[in-house]
Amino acid sequence: MKLSQAIEEKEYIIKKIETDDEELDAFLFSLGCYSGEPITVISHLKGGCIVSIKDGRYNLDRQLADAIIVG
């Protein structure tokens, strides 16, 4: 399932990042967003969602949220 479809306040494990954009992939990696890492959706917004990764909270737009596959 895409991160944009995830239930709020439930922890998921990132399965993979679906993107052909190396810059986007590198950016997500710098946030700690890569396969095997836990991620929690704090809340959904119109344009994306707020997530908790490791010790940080980030606002991801729809494109980023759709690129992150969780399970």
mmCIF file of N, CA and C in Angstrom, residues 12-52:
data_model
loop_
_atom_site.group_PDB
_atom_site.id
_atom_site.type_symbol
_atom_site.label_atom_id
_atom_site.label_comp_id
_atom_site.label_asym_id
_atom_site.label_seq_id
_atom_site.Cartn_x
_atom_site.Cartn_y
_atom_site.Cartn_z
ATOM 1 N N TYR A 12 4.031 1.458 10.341
ATOM 2 C CA TYR A 12 4.239 0.579 9.187
ATOM 3 C C TYR A 12 5.734 0.403 8.969
ATOM 4 N N ILE A 13 6.084 -0.626 8.228
ATOM 5 C CA ILE A 13 7.469 -0.846 7.812
ATOM 6 C C ILE A 13 7.560 -0.503 6.328
ATOM 7 N N ILE A 14 8.566 0.286 5.980
ATOM 8 C CA ILE A 14 8.752 0.662 4.578
ATOM 9 C C ILE A 14 9.223 -0.566 3.803
ATOM 10 N N LYS A 15 8.479 -0.929 2.762
ATOM 11 C CA LYS A 15 8.830 -2.080 1.927
ATOM 12 C C LYS A 15 9.784 -1.677 0.810
ATOM 13 N N LYS A 16 9.472 -0.554 0.149
ATOM 14 C CA LYS A 16 10.347 -0.068 -0.921
ATOM 15 C C LYS A 16 9.983 1.356 -1.278
ATOM 16 N N ILE A 17 10.873 1.985 -2.017
ATOM 17 C CA ILE A 17 10.656 3.318 -2.542
ATOM 18 C C ILE A 17 10.523 3.192 -4.057
ATOM 19 N N GLU A 18 9.374 3.586 -4.596
ATOM 20 C CA GLU A 18 9.130 3.470 -6.038
ATOM 21 C C GLU A 18 9.370 4.819 -6.712
ATOM 22 N N THR A 19 10.582 5.024 -7.178
ATOM 23 C CA THR A 19 10.890 6.248 -7.909
ATOM 24 C C THR A 19 12.067 6.016 -8.841
ATOM 25 N N ASP A 20 12.027 6.678 -9.972
ATOM 26 C CA ASP A 20 13.152 6.630 -10.910
ATOM 27 C C ASP A 20 14.035 7.865 -10.742
ATOM 28 N N ASP A 21 13.618 8.779 -9.884
ATOM 29 C CA ASP A 21 14.328 10.030 -9.646
ATOM 30 C C ASP A 21 15.394 9.818 -8.569
ATOM 31 N N GLU A 22 16.653 9.861 -8.953
ATOM 32 C CA GLU A 22 17.745 9.621 -8.008
ATOM 33 C C GLU A 22 17.809 10.686 -6.915
ATOM 34 N N GLU A 23 17.488 11.937 -7.268
ATOM 35 C CA GLU A 23 17.495 13.016 -6.270
ATOM 36 C C GLU A 23 16.440 12.774 -5.210
ATOM 37 N N LEU A 24 15.253 12.363 -5.627
ATOM 38 C CA LEU A 24 14.163 12.071 -4.699
ATOM 39 C C LEU A 24 14.539 10.908 -3.799
ATOM 40 N N ASP A 25 15.122 9.883 -4.380
ATOM 41 C CA ASP A 25 15.560 8.715 -3.623
ATOM 42 C C ASP A 25 16.619 9.111 -2.582
ATOM 43 N N ALA A 26 17.566 9.928 -2.981
ATOM 44 C CA ALA A 26 18.622 10.387 -2.069
ATOM 45 C C ALA A 26 18.042 11.258 -0.959
ATOM 46 N N PHE A 27 17.065 12.100 -1.289
ATOM 47 C CA PHE A 27 16.431 12.952 -0.294
ATOM 48 C C PHE A 27 15.719 12.114 0.761
ATOM 49 N N LEU A 28 14.937 11.135 0.314
ATOM 50 C CA LEU A 28 14.227 10.267 1.258
ATOM 51 C C LEU A 28 15.202 9.479 2.124
ATOM 52 N N PHE A 29 16.291 9.023 1.530
ATOM 53 C CA PHE A 29 17.308 8.292 2.286
ATOM 54 C C PHE A 29 17.911 9.184 3.368
ATOM 55 N N SER A 30 18.127 10.463 3.049
ATOM 56 C CA SER A 30 18.709 11.391 4.027
ATOM 57 C C SER A 30 17.771 11.627 5.207
ATOM 58 N N LEU A 31 16.465 11.435 4.999
ATOM 59 C CA LEU A 31 15.500 11.563 6.094
ATOM 60 C C LEU A 31 15.434 10.289 6.942
ATOM 61 N N GLY A 32 16.053 9.220 6.469
ATOM 62 C CA GLY A 32 15.973 7.936 7.163
ATOM 63 C C GLY A 32 14.847 7.084 6.625
ATOM 64 N N CYS A 33 14.382 7.425 5.442
ATOM 65 C CA CYS A 33 13.253 6.742 4.826
ATOM 66 C C CYS A 33 13.766 5.755 3.779
ATOM 67 N N TYR A 34 13.947 4.490 4.186
ATOM 68 C CA TYR A 34 14.414 3.453 3.277
ATOM 69 C C TYR A 34 13.874 2.100 3.733
ATOM 70 N N SER A 35 14.001 1.093 2.915
ATOM 71 C CA SER A 35 13.432 -0.233 3.182
ATOM 72 C C SER A 35 13.819 -0.759 4.553
ATOM 73 N N GLY A 36 12.815 -1.290 5.250
ATOM 74 C CA GLY A 36 13.039 -1.899 6.552
ATOM 75 C C GLY A 36 12.851 -0.952 7.730
ATOM 76 N N GLU A 37 12.726 0.337 7.483
ATOM 77 C CA GLU A 37 12.567 1.320 8.555
ATOM 78 C C GLU A 37 11.090 1.494 8.920
ATOM 79 N N PRO A 38 10.801 1.680 10.209
ATOM 80 C CA PRO A 38 9.419 1.963 10.601
ATOM 81 C C PRO A 38 9.048 3.411 10.286
ATOM 82 N N ILE A 39 7.782 3.624 9.937
ATOM 83 C CA ILE A 39 7.268 4.961 9.639
ATOM 84 C C ILE A 39 5.830 5.025 10.144
ATOM 85 N N THR A 40 5.445 6.166 10.699
ATOM 86 C CA THR A 40 4.096 6.360 11.220
ATOM 87 C C THR A 40 3.490 7.614 10.610
ATOM 88 N N VAL A 41 2.260 7.504 10.112
ATOM 89 C CA VAL A 41 1.551 8.678 9.605
ATOM 90 C C VAL A 41 0.885 9.352 10.800
ATOM 91 N N ILE A 42 1.284 10.593 11.071
ATOM 92 C CA ILE A 42 0.703 11.349 12.178
ATOM 93 C C ILE A 42 -0.669 11.895 11.769
ATOM 94 N N SER A 43 -0.731 12.504 10.591
ATOM 95 C CA SER A 43 -2.016 12.993 10.077
ATOM 96 C C SER A 43 -1.950 13.172 8.565
ATOM 97 N N HIS A 44 -3.128 13.119 7.954
ATOM 98 C CA HIS A 44 -3.248 13.349 6.513
ATOM 99 C C HIS A 44 -3.674 14.790 6.284
ATOM 100 N N LEU A 45 -3.088 15.399 5.272
ATOM 101 C CA LEU A 45 -3.437 16.746 4.870
ATOM 102 C C LEU A 45 -3.949 16.694 3.443
ATOM 103 N N LYS A 46 -4.501 17.789 2.941
ATOM 104 C CA LYS A 46 -4.983 17.819 1.557
ATOM 105 C C LYS A 46 -3.886 17.442 0.572
ATOM 106 N N GLY A 47 -2.712 18.034 0.740
ATOM 107 C CA GLY A 47 -1.636 17.837 -0.222
ATOM 108 C C GLY A 47 -0.669 16.734 0.125
ATOM 109 N N GLY A 48 -0.874 15.986 1.184
ATOM 110 C CA GLY A 48 0.063 14.938 1.565
ATOM 111 C C GLY A 48 -0.180 14.457 2.979
ATOM 112 N N CYS A 49 0.910 14.292 3.757
ATOM 113 C CA CYS A 49 0.756 13.815 5.127
ATOM 114 C C CYS A 49 1.970 14.193 5.977
ATOM 115 N N ILE A 50 1.753 14.167 7.286
ATOM 116 C CA ILE A 50 2.833 14.385 8.244
ATOM 117 C C ILE A 50 3.210 13.011 8.779
ATOM 118 N N VAL A 51 4.507 12.702 8.726
ATOM 119 C CA VAL A 51 4.977 11.384 9.148
ATOM 120 C C VAL A 51 6.058 11.502 10.213
ATOM 121 N N SER A 52 6.212 10.433 10.954
ATOM 122 C CA SER A 52 7.277 10.333 11.937
ATOM 123 C C SER A 52 8.234 9.239 11.470
#
